[in-house]
mmCIF file with all atom_site columns, C-alpha atoms in Angstrom:
data_model
loop_
_atom_site.group_PDB
_atom_site.id
_atom_site.type_symbol
_atom_site.label_atom_id
_atom_site.label_alt_id
_atom_site.label_comp_id
_atom_site.label_asym_id
_atom_site.label_entity_id
_atom_site.label_seq_id
_atom_site.pdbx_PDB_ins_code
_atom_site.Cartn_x
_atom_site.Cartn_y
_atom_site.Cartn_z
_atom_site.occupancy
_atom_site.B_iso_or_equiv
_atom_site.pdbx_formal_charge
_atom_site.auth_seq_id
_atom_site.auth_comp_id
_atom_site.auth_asym_id
_atom_site.auth_atom_id
_atom_site.pdbx_PDB_model_num
ATOM 1  C CA . MET V 1 1  ? 1.592  34.863 -25.013 1.00 0.00 ? 26 MET V CA 1
ATOM 2  C CA . GLN V 1 2  ? 1.289  35.015 -29.101 1.00 0.00 ? 27 GLN V CA 1
ATOM 3  C CA . LYS V 1 3  ? -2.146 36.112 -28.795 1.00 0.00 ? 28 LYS V CA 1
ATOM 4  C CA . LYS V 1 4  ? -2.497 38.901 -26.674 1.00 0.00 ? 29 LYS V CA 1
ATOM 5  C CA . LEU V 1 5  ? 1.431  40.128 -29.462 1.00 0.00 ? 30 LEU V CA 1
ATOM 6  C CA . GLY V 1 6  ? -1.246 40.063 -31.882 1.00 0.00 ? 31 GLY V CA 1
ATOM 7  C CA . GLN V 1 7  ? -3.320 41.853 -30.838 1.00 0.00 ? 32 GLN V CA 1
ATOM 8  C CA . ARG V 1 8  ? -1.503 44.369 -29.277 1.00 0.00 ? 33 ARG V CA 1
ATOM 9  C CA . ILE V 1 9  ? 0.281  44.294 -32.770 1.00 0.00 ? 34 ILE V CA 1
ATOM 10 C CA . ALA V 1 10 ? -3.197 45.399 -34.418 1.00 0.00 ? 35 ALA V CA 1
ATOM 11 C CA . ALA V 1 11 ? -4.217 47.846 -31.294 1.00 0.00 ? 36 ALA V CA 1
ATOM 12 C CA . LEU V 1 12 ? -0.086 49.699 -32.415 1.00 0.00 ? 37 LEU V CA 1
ATOM 13 C CA . ARG V 1 13 ? -1.415 49.430 -35.613 1.00 0.00 ? 38 ARG V CA 1
ATOM 14 C CA . LYS V 1 14 ? -4.939 50.902 -35.556 1.00 0.00 ? 39 LYS V CA 1
ATOM 15 C CA . LYS V 1 15 ? -4.164 53.722 -33.505 1.00 0.00 ? 40 LYS V CA 1
ATOM 16 C CA . GLN V 1 16 ? -1.372 54.713 -36.406 1.00 0.00 ? 41 GLN V CA 1
ATOM 17 C CA . GLY V 1 17 ? -4.034 54.829 -38.778 1.00 0.00 ? 42 GLY V CA 1
ATOM 18 C CA . LEU V 1 18 ? -2.679 52.032 -40.633 1.00 0.00 ? 43 LEU V CA 1
ATOM 19 C CA . THR V 1 19 ? -4.067 49.555 -42.216 1.00 0.00 ? 44 THR V CA 1
ATOM 20 C CA . GLN V 1 20 ? -3.119 45.386 -43.262 1.00 0.00 ? 45 GLN V CA 1
ATOM 21 C CA . GLU V 1 21 ? -2.119 46.371 -46.404 1.00 0.00 ? 46 GLU V CA 1
ATOM 22 C CA . ALA V 1 22 ? -0.132 49.087 -45.098 1.00 0.00 ? 47 ALA V CA 1
ATOM 23 C CA . LEU V 1 23 ? 1.919  48.088 -42.634 1.00 0.00 ? 48 LEU V CA 1
ATOM 24 C CA . ALA V 1 24 ? 2.694  44.363 -44.873 1.00 0.00 ? 49 ALA V CA 1
ATOM 25 C CA . GLU V 1 25 ? 4.091  46.728 -47.104 1.00 0.00 ? 50 GLU V CA 1
ATOM 26 C CA . VAL V 1 26 ? 6.240  48.403 -44.357 1.00 0.00 ? 51 VAL V CA 1
ATOM 27 C CA . ILE V 1 27 ? 7.315  45.329 -43.532 1.00 0.00 ? 52 ILE V CA 1
ATOM 28 C CA . GLY V 1 28 ? 7.947  43.769 -46.135 1.00 0.00 ? 53 GLY V CA 1
ATOM 29 C CA . CYS V 1 29 ? 6.393  40.726 -45.675 1.00 0.00 ? 54 CYS V CA 1
ATOM 30 C CA . SER V 1 30 ? 2.150  39.793 -46.324 1.00 0.00 ? 55 SER V CA 1
ATOM 31 C CA . VAL V 1 31 ? -1.018 40.890 -45.899 1.00 0.00 ? 56 VAL V CA 1
ATOM 32 C CA . GLU V 1 32 ? -1.539 37.218 -44.644 1.00 0.00 ? 57 GLU V CA 1
ATOM 33 C CA . PHE V 1 33 ? 1.042  36.779 -42.196 1.00 0.00 ? 58 PHE V CA 1
ATOM 34 C CA . ILE V 1 34 ? 0.174  40.208 -41.161 1.00 0.00 ? 59 ILE V CA 1
ATOM 35 C CA . SER V 1 35 ? -3.865 38.874 -40.235 1.00 0.00 ? 60 SER V CA 1
ATOM 36 C CA . LEU V 1 36 ? -2.085 35.976 -38.465 1.00 0.00 ? 61 LEU V CA 1
ATOM 37 C CA . VAL V 1 37 ? -0.015 37.890 -36.172 1.00 0.00 ? 62 VAL V CA 1
ATOM 38 C CA . GLU V 1 38 ? -2.844 40.034 -35.586 1.00 0.00 ? 63 GLU V CA 1
ATOM 39 C CA . ARG V 1 39 ? -4.955 36.755 -34.266 1.00 0.00 ? 64 ARG V CA 1
ATOM 40 C CA . GLY V 1 40 ? -1.614 34.682 -32.567 1.00 0.00 ? 65 GLY V CA 1
ATOM 41 C CA . VAL V 1 41 ? -1.995 32.128 -34.487 1.00 0.00 ? 66 VAL V CA 1
ATOM 42 C CA . ASN V 1 42 ? 1.923  33.295 -35.727 1.00 0.00 ? 67 ASN V CA 1
ATOM 43 C CA . ALA V 1 43 ? 4.011  35.634 -34.775 1.00 0.00 ? 68 ALA V CA 1
ATOM 44 C CA . PRO V 1 44 ? 7.182  37.129 -35.670 1.00 0.00 ? 69 PRO V CA 1
ATOM 45 C CA . SER V 1 45 ? 10.728 36.211 -35.834 1.00 0.00 ? 70 SER V CA 1
ATOM 46 C CA . VAL V 1 46 ? 12.732 38.013 -33.188 1.00 0.00 ? 71 VAL V CA 1
ATOM 47 C CA . ALA V 1 47 ? 14.217 40.002 -36.200 1.00 0.00 ? 72 ALA V CA 1
ATOM 48 C CA . GLY V 1 48 ? 10.939 40.555 -37.273 1.00 0.00 ? 73 GLY V CA 1
ATOM 49 C CA . LEU V 1 49 ? 10.398 41.905 -34.382 1.00 0.00 ? 74 LEU V CA 1
ATOM 50 C CA . GLN V 1 50 ? 12.187 44.676 -35.384 1.00 0.00 ? 75 GLN V CA 1
ATOM 51 C CA . GLY V 1 51 ? 9.882  45.589 -38.170 1.00 0.00 ? 76 GLY V CA 1
ATOM 52 C CA . PHE V 1 52 ? 6.992  45.174 -36.824 1.00 0.00 ? 77 PHE V CA 1
ATOM 53 C CA . ALA V 1 53 ? 8.447  48.475 -33.842 1.00 0.00 ? 78 ALA V CA 1
ATOM 54 C CA . ASP V 1 54 ? 9.560  50.545 -36.471 1.00 0.00 ? 79 ASP V CA 1
ATOM 55 C CA . ALA V 1 55 ? 6.571  50.359 -38.644 1.00 0.00 ? 80 ALA V CA 1
ATOM 56 C CA . LEU V 1 56 ? 4.497  50.960 -35.467 1.00 0.00 ? 81 LEU V CA 1
ATOM 57 C CA . LYS V 1 57 ? 7.052  53.661 -33.985 1.00 0.00 ? 82 LYS V CA 1
ATOM 58 C CA . VAL V 1 58 ? 7.659  52.126 -30.592 1.00 0.00 ? 83 VAL V CA 1
ATOM 59 C CA . GLU V 1 59 ? 10.190 50.216 -28.919 1.00 0.00 ? 84 GLU V CA 1
ATOM 60 C CA . VAL V 1 60 ? 10.385 46.174 -29.327 1.00 0.00 ? 85 VAL V CA 1
ATOM 61 C CA . ARG V 1 61 ? 9.378  46.867 -25.559 1.00 0.00 ? 86 ARG V CA 1
ATOM 62 C CA . ASP V 1 62 ? 6.319  48.691 -26.487 1.00 0.00 ? 87 ASP V CA 1
ATOM 63 C CA . LEU V 1 63 ? 4.548  45.255 -27.999 1.00 0.00 ? 88 LEU V CA 1
ATOM 64 C CA . PHE V 1 64 ? 4.804  43.924 -25.571 1.00 0.00 ? 89 PHE V CA 1
ATOM 65 C CA . THR V 1 65 ? 3.120  46.220 -23.080 1.00 0.00 ? 90 THR V CA 1
ATOM 66 C CA . PHE V 1 66 ? 0.185  44.416 -22.196 1.00 0.00 ? 91 PHE V CA 1
ATOM 67 C CA . ASP V 1 67 ? -3.372 45.578 -20.506 1.00 0.00 ? 92 ASP V CA 1
ATOM 68 C CA . GLY V 1 68 ? -1.808 48.328 -19.660 1.00 0.00 ? 93 GLY V CA 1
ATOM 69 C CA . LYS V 1 69 ? 1.515  47.509 -17.617 1.00 0.00 ? 94 LYS V CA 1
ATOM 70 C CA . LYS V 1 70 ? 4.847  48.361 -18.434 1.00 0.00 ? 95 LYS V CA 1
ATOM 71 C CA . PRO V 1 71 ? 7.296  45.401 -19.710 1.00 0.00 ? 96 PRO V CA 1
ATOM 72 C CA . LYS V 1 72 ? 9.995  45.245 -16.329 1.00 0.00 ? 97 LYS V CA 1
#
């Protein structure tokens, strides 16, 4: 799940035309953390998920939409 979340965040970031640096600046974290999240090594906290969602202009539930499936 953590790896899929990271891949989804990376895909949404790229869709928004953001670099890892730009996303890190908006969220207020390091580029290294963004990289770790996108590779599935680390995961954001529950509170951190909202920051990712806000920066990527999606709802938190959309971060968990994998393989084109909508969350239930």
